[in-house]
Amino acid sequence: MLSGQRPVTILLGHVRDTAYEQLGQLAPLAPLRPEGGGPAPRLLLVRGSCPASSAIEACALVRVGERTRALAFRLERRPGGGWRCTAVELDTVP
């Protein structure tokens, strides 16, 4: 979605309101879209921590062409199982 390959609506039901708004602002900019038809973004590294038994906070490094981007997000366990993204940040804000 951040590479412009899929619409933000694919995340409906998986992302809480605030995070969905953040992604909705980033998606039109396609910040992870390769320039000039270059190779698809590549995940380099993911690190995470569990600040609570029902939450995961993670960061990822994504290689896009010659640039490495940082992405941070928080997942919270849903009642009844599964996870929902509640916050997301990219290294640059529109």
Coordinates of C-alpha atoms in Angstrom, one line a residue:
M1 CA 0.0 0.0 0.0
L2 CA 2.8 2.4 0.8
S3 CA 4.5 1.4 -2.5
G4 CA 1.4 2.4 -4.4
Q5 CA 0.6 -1.2 -5.5
R6 CA -2.6 -1.7 -3.4
P7 CA -5.3 0.6 -2.1
V8 CA -5.4 1.6 1.6
T9 CA -8.8 0.1 1.8
I10 CA -7.3 -3.4 2.0
L11 CA -6.4 -2.6 5.6
L12 CA -10.0 -1.9 6.7
G13 CA -10.7 -4.0 9.8
H14 CA -7.0 -4.4 10.5
V15 CA -6.1 -0.9 11.4
R16 CA -7.6 1.4 14.1
D17 CA -9.0 4.8 13.1
T18 CA -6.0 7.0 13.9
A19 CA -3.5 4.6 12.2
Y20 CA -5.9 4.3 9.2
E21 CA -5.9 8.1 8.9
Q22 CA -2.1 8.2 9.0
L23 CA -1.9 5.6 6.3
G24 CA -4.5 7.4 4.3
Q25 CA -2.3 10.5 4.3
L26 CA 0.8 8.5 3.3
A27 CA -0.7 6.2 0.7
P28 CA -1.3 8.8 -2.1
L29 CA 2.4 9.8 -1.8
A30 CA 3.5 6.2 -2.3
P31 CA 6.6 6.8 -0.2
L32 CA 7.9 3.3 -0.8
R33 CA 7.4 3.3 -4.6
P34 CA 10.6 2.6 -6.4
E35 CA 11.7 5.4 -8.8
G36 CA 11.8 4.7 -12.5
G37 CA 10.4 1.2 -12.3
G38 CA 13.2 0.0 -10.1
P39 CA 13.0 -3.2 -8.0
A40 CA 10.2 -3.6 -5.5
P41 CA 10.9 -2.4 -1.9
R42 CA 12.9 -4.9 0.1
L43 CA 12.5 -5.6 3.8
L44 CA 16.0 -5.4 5.4
L45 CA 15.3 -5.7 9.1
V46 CA 12.5 -5.9 11.7
R47 CA 12.9 -5.3 15.4
G48 CA 10.2 -5.5 18.0
S49 CA 9.4 -5.3 21.6
C50 CA 6.4 -6.2 23.8
P51 CA 5.7 -3.4 26.2
A52 CA 2.6 -5.3 27.4
S53 CA 1.3 -8.8 26.8
S54 CA -1.3 -7.4 24.5
A55 CA 0.9 -5.1 22.4
I56 CA 3.9 -5.2 20.1
E57 CA 5.9 -2.2 19.0
A58 CA 8.1 -2.7 16.0
C59 CA 10.3 -0.9 13.5
A60 CA 11.4 -2.0 10.1
L61 CA 14.0 -0.9 7.6
V62 CA 12.9 -1.0 4.0
R63 CA 15.2 -0.6 1.0
V64 CA 13.7 1.4 -1.9
G65 CA 16.2 1.8 -4.7
E66 CA 19.3 3.5 -3.2
R67 CA 17.4 4.7 -0.1
T68 CA 16.7 3.0 3.2
R69 CA 13.5 4.0 4.9
A70 CA 12.3 3.5 8.5
L71 CA 8.8 2.4 9.5
A72 CA 7.5 2.1 13.0
F73 CA 4.2 0.6 14.1
R74 CA 2.2 -0.7 17.0
L75 CA 0.0 -3.8 17.1
E76 CA -2.5 -4.5 19.8
R77 CA -4.3 -7.8 20.4
R78 CA -8.0 -7.8 19.7
P79 CA -10.5 -9.2 22.1
G80 CA -11.1 -12.7 20.8
G81 CA -7.7 -13.0 19.1
G82 CA -5.9 -11.4 16.2
W83 CA -4.0 -8.2 16.0
R84 CA -4.8 -4.6 14.9
C85 CA -2.4 -1.9 13.9
T86 CA -3.0 1.2 16.2
A87 CA -0.2 3.5 15.1
V88 CA 2.2 3.9 12.2
E89 CA 5.0 6.3 11.4
L90 CA 7.3 6.6 8.5
D91 CA 10.7 8.4 8.7
T92 CA 9.3 11.4 6.9
V93 CA 5.9 12.9 7.5
P94 CA 3.9 14.5 4.6

